[in-house]
JSON list of C-alpha atoms in Angstrom, two decimals:
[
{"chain": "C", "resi": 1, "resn": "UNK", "atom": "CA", "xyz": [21.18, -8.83, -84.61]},
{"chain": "C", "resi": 2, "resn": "UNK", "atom": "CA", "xyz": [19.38, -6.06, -82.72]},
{"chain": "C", "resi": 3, "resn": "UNK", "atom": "CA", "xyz": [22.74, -6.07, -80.05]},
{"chain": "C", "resi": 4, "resn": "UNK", "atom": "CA", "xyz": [24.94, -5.57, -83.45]},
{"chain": "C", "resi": 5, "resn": "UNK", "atom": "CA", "xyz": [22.56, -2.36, -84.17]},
{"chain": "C", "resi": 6, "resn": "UNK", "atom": "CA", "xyz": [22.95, -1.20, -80.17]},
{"chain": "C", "resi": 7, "resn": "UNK", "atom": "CA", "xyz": [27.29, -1.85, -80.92]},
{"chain": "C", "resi": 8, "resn": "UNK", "atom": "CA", "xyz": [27.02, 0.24, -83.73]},
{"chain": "C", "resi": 9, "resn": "UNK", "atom": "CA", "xyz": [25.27, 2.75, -82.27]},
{"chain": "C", "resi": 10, "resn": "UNK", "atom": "CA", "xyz": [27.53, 3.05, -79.70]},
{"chain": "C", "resi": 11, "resn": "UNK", "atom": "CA", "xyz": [30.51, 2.84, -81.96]},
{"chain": "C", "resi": 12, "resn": "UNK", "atom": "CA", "xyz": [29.29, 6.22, -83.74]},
{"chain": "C", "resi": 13, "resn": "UNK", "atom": "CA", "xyz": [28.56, 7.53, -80.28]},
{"chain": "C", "resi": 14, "resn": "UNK", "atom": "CA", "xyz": [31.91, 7.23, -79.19]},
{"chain": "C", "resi": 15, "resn": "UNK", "atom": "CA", "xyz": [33.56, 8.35, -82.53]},
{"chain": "C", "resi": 16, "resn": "UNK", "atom": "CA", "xyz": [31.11, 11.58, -82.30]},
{"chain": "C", "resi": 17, "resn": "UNK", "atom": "CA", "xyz": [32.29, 12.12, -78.16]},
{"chain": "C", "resi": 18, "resn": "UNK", "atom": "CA", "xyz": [28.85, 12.72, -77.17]},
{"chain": "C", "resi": 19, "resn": "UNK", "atom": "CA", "xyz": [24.80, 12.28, -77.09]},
{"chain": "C", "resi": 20, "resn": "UNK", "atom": "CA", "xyz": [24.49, 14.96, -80.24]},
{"chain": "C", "resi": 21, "resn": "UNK", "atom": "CA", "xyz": [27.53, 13.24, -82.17]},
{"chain": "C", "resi": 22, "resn": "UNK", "atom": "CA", "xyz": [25.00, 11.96, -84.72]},
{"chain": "C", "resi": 23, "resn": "UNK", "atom": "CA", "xyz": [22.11, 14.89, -84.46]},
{"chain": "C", "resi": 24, "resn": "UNK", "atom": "CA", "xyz": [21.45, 16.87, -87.46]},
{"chain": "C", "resi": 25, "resn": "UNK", "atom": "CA", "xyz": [24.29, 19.20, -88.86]},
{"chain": "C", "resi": 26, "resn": "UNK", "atom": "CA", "xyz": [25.10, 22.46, -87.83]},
{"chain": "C", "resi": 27, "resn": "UNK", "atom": "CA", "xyz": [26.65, 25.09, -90.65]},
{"chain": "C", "resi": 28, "resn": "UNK", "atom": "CA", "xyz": [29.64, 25.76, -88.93]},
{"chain": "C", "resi": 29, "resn": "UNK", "atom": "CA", "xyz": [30.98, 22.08, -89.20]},
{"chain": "C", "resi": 30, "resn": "UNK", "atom": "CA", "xyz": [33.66, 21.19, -91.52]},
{"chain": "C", "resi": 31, "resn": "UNK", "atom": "CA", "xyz": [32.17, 18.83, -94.69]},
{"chain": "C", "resi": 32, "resn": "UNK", "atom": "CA", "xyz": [33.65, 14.88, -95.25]},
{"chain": "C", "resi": 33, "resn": "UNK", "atom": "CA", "xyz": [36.67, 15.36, -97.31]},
{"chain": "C", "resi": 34, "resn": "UNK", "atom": "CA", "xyz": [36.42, 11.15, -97.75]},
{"chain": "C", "resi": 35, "resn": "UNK", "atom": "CA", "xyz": [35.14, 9.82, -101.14]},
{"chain": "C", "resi": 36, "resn": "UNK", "atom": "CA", "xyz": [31.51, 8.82, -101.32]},
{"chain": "C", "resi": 37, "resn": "UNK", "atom": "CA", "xyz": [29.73, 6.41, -103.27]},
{"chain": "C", "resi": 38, "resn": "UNK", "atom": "CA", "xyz": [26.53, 7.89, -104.81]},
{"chain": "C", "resi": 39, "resn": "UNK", "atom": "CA", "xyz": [24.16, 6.06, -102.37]},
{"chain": "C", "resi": 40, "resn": "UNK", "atom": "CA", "xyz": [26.30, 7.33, -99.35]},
{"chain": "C", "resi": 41, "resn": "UNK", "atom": "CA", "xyz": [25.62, 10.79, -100.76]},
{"chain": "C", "resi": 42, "resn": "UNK", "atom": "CA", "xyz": [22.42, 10.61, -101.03]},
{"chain": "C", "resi": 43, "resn": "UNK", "atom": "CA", "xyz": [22.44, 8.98, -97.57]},
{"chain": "C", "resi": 44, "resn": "UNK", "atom": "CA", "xyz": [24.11, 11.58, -96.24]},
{"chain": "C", "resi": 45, "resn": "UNK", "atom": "CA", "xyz": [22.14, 14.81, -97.99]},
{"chain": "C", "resi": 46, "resn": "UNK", "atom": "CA", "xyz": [18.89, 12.89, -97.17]},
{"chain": "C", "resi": 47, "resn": "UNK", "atom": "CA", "xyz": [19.59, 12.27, -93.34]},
{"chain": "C", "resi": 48, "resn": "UNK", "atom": "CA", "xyz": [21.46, 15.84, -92.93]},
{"chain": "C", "resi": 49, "resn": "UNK", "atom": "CA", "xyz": [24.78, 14.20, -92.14]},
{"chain": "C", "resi": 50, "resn": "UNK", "atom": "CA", "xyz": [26.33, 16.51, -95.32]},
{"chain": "C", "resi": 51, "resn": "UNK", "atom": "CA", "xyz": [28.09, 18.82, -93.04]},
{"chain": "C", "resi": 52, "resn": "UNK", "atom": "CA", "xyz": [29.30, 16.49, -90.39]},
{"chain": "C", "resi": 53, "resn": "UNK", "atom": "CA", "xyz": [33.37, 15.74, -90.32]},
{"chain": "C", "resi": 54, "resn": "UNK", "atom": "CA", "xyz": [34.64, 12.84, -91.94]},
{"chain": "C", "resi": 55, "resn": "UNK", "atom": "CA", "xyz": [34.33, 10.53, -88.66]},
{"chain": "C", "resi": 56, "resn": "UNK", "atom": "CA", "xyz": [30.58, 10.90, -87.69]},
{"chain": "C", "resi": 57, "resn": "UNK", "atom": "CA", "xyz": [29.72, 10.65, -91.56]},
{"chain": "C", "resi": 58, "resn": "UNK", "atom": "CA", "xyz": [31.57, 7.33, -91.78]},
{"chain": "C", "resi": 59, "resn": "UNK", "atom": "CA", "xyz": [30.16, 6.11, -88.69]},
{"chain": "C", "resi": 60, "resn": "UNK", "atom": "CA", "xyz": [26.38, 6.98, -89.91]},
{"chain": "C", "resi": 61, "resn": "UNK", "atom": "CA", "xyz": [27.03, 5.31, -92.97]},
{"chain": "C", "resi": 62, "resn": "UNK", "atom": "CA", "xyz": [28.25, 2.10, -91.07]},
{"chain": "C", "resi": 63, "resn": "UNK", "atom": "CA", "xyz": [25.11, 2.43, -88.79]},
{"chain": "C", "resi": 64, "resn": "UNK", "atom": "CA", "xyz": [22.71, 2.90, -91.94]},
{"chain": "C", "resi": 65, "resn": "UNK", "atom": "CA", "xyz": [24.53, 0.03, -93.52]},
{"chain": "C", "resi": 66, "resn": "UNK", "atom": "CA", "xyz": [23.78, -2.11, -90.64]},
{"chain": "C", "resi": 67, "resn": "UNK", "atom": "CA", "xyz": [20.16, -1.05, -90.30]},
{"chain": "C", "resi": 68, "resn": "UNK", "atom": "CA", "xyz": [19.53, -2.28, -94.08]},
{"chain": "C", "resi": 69, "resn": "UNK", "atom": "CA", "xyz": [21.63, -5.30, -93.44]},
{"chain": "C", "resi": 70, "resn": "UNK", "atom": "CA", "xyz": [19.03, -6.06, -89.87]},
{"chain": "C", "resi": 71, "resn": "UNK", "atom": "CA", "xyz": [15.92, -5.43, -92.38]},
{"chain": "C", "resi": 72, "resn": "UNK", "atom": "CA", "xyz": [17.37, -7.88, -94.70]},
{"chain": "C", "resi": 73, "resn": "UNK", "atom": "CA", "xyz": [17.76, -10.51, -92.03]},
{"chain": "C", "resi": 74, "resn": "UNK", "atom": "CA", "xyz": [14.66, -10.20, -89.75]},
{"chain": "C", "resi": 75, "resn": "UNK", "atom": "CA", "xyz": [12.72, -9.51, -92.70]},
{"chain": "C", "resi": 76, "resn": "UNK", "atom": "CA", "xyz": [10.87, -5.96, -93.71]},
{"chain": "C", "resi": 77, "resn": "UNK", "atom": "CA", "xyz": [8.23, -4.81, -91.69]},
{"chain": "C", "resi": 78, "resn": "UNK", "atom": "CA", "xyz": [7.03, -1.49, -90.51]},
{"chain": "C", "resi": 79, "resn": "UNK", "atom": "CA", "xyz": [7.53, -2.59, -86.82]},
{"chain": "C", "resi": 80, "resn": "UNK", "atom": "CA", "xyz": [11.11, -3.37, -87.08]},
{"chain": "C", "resi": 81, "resn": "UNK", "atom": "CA", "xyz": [11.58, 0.03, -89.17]},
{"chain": "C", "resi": 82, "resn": "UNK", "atom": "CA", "xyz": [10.17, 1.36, -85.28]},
{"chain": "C", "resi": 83, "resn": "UNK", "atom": "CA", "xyz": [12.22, -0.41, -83.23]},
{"chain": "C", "resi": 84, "resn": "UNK", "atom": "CA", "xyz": [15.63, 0.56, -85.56]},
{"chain": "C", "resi": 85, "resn": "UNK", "atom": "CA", "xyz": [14.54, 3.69, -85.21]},
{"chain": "C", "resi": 86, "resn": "UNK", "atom": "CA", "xyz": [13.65, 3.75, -81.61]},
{"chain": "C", "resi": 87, "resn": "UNK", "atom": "CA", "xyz": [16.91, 2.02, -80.41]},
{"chain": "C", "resi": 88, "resn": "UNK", "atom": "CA", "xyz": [18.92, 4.30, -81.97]},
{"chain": "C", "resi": 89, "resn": "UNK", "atom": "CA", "xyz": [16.99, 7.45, -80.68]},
{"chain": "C", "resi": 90, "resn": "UNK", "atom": "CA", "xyz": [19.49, 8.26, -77.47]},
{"chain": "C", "resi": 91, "resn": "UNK", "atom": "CA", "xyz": [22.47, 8.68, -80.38]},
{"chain": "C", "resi": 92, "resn": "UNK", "atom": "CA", "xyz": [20.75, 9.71, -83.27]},
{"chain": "C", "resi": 93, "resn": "UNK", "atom": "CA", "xyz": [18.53, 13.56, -83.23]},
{"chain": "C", "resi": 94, "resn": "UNK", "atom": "CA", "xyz": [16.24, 12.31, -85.93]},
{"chain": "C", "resi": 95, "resn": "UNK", "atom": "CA", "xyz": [16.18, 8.53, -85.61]},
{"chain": "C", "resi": 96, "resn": "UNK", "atom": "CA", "xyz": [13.05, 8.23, -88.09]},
{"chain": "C", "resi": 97, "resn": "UNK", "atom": "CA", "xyz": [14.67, 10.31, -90.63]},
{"chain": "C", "resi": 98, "resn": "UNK", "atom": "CA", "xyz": [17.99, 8.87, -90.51]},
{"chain": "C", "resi": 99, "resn": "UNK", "atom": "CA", "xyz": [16.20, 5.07, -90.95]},
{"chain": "C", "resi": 100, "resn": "UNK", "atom": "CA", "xyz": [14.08, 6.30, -94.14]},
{"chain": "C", "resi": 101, "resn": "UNK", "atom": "CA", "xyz": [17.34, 7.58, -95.48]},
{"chain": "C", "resi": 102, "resn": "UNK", "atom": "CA", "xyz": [19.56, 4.72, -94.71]},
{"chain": "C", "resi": 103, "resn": "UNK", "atom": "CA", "xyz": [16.27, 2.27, -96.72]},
{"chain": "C", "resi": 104, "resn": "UNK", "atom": "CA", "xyz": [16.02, 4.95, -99.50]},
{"chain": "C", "resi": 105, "resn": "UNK", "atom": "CA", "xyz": [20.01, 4.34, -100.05]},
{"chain": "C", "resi": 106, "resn": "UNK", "atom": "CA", "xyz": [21.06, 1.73, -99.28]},
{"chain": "C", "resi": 107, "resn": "UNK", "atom": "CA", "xyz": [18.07, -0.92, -99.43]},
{"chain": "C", "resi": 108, "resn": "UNK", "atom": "CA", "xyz": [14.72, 0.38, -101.06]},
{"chain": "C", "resi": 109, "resn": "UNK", "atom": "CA", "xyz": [13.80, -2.76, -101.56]},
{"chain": "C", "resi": 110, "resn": "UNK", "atom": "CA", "xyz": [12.99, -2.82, -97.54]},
{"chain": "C", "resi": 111, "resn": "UNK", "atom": "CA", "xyz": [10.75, 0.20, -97.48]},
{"chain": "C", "resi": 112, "resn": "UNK", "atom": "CA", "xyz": [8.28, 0.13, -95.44]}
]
């Protein structure tokens, strides 16, 4: 499971072309014109993906997705909360930030 989180990682990293695909949004970016569920909204305002274009916001959904799914599997513990948020920390800015929002949307029942 941990290798699926690494793939996915990597996915968004090459969707985004580059080490700050995935790092907090800058006001000059374009906003998702794609439909969002209300948890993927709140994922994105809460992990300050809001601004990013359509392609990294889809691909931080899919990684938050997976993230919840990992917690669900492995089982919900503040050390595997770490070590999402530490193996995704070379594609993500805020790694911590983007975990608590991905649990707070998309699985609170896994918070920490």
């Amino acid at each position: 499971m941990r290798t699926l989180v690494t793939a996915i990682a990597a996915t968004a990293l090459l969707l985004g072309g580059g080490p700050a695909a995935l790092a907090a949004p800058q006001s000059n970016i374009v906003g998702s014109t794609t439909p969002h569920s209300a948890a993927d909204r709140q994922f994105l305002r809460d992990s300050h993906y809001d601004e990013e274009t359509a392609a990294v916001q889809d691909a931080a959904i899919t990684l938050a997705r997976t993230q919840c799914d990992y917690l669900t599997a492995v089982g919900n513990s503040p050390d595997e909360h770490i070590y999402l948020a530490e193996s995704a920390g070379e594609t993500i800015e805020f790694p911590y930030l983007f975990v608590y929002a991905a649990v707070e949307a998309y699985c609170p029942e896994n918070r920490a």
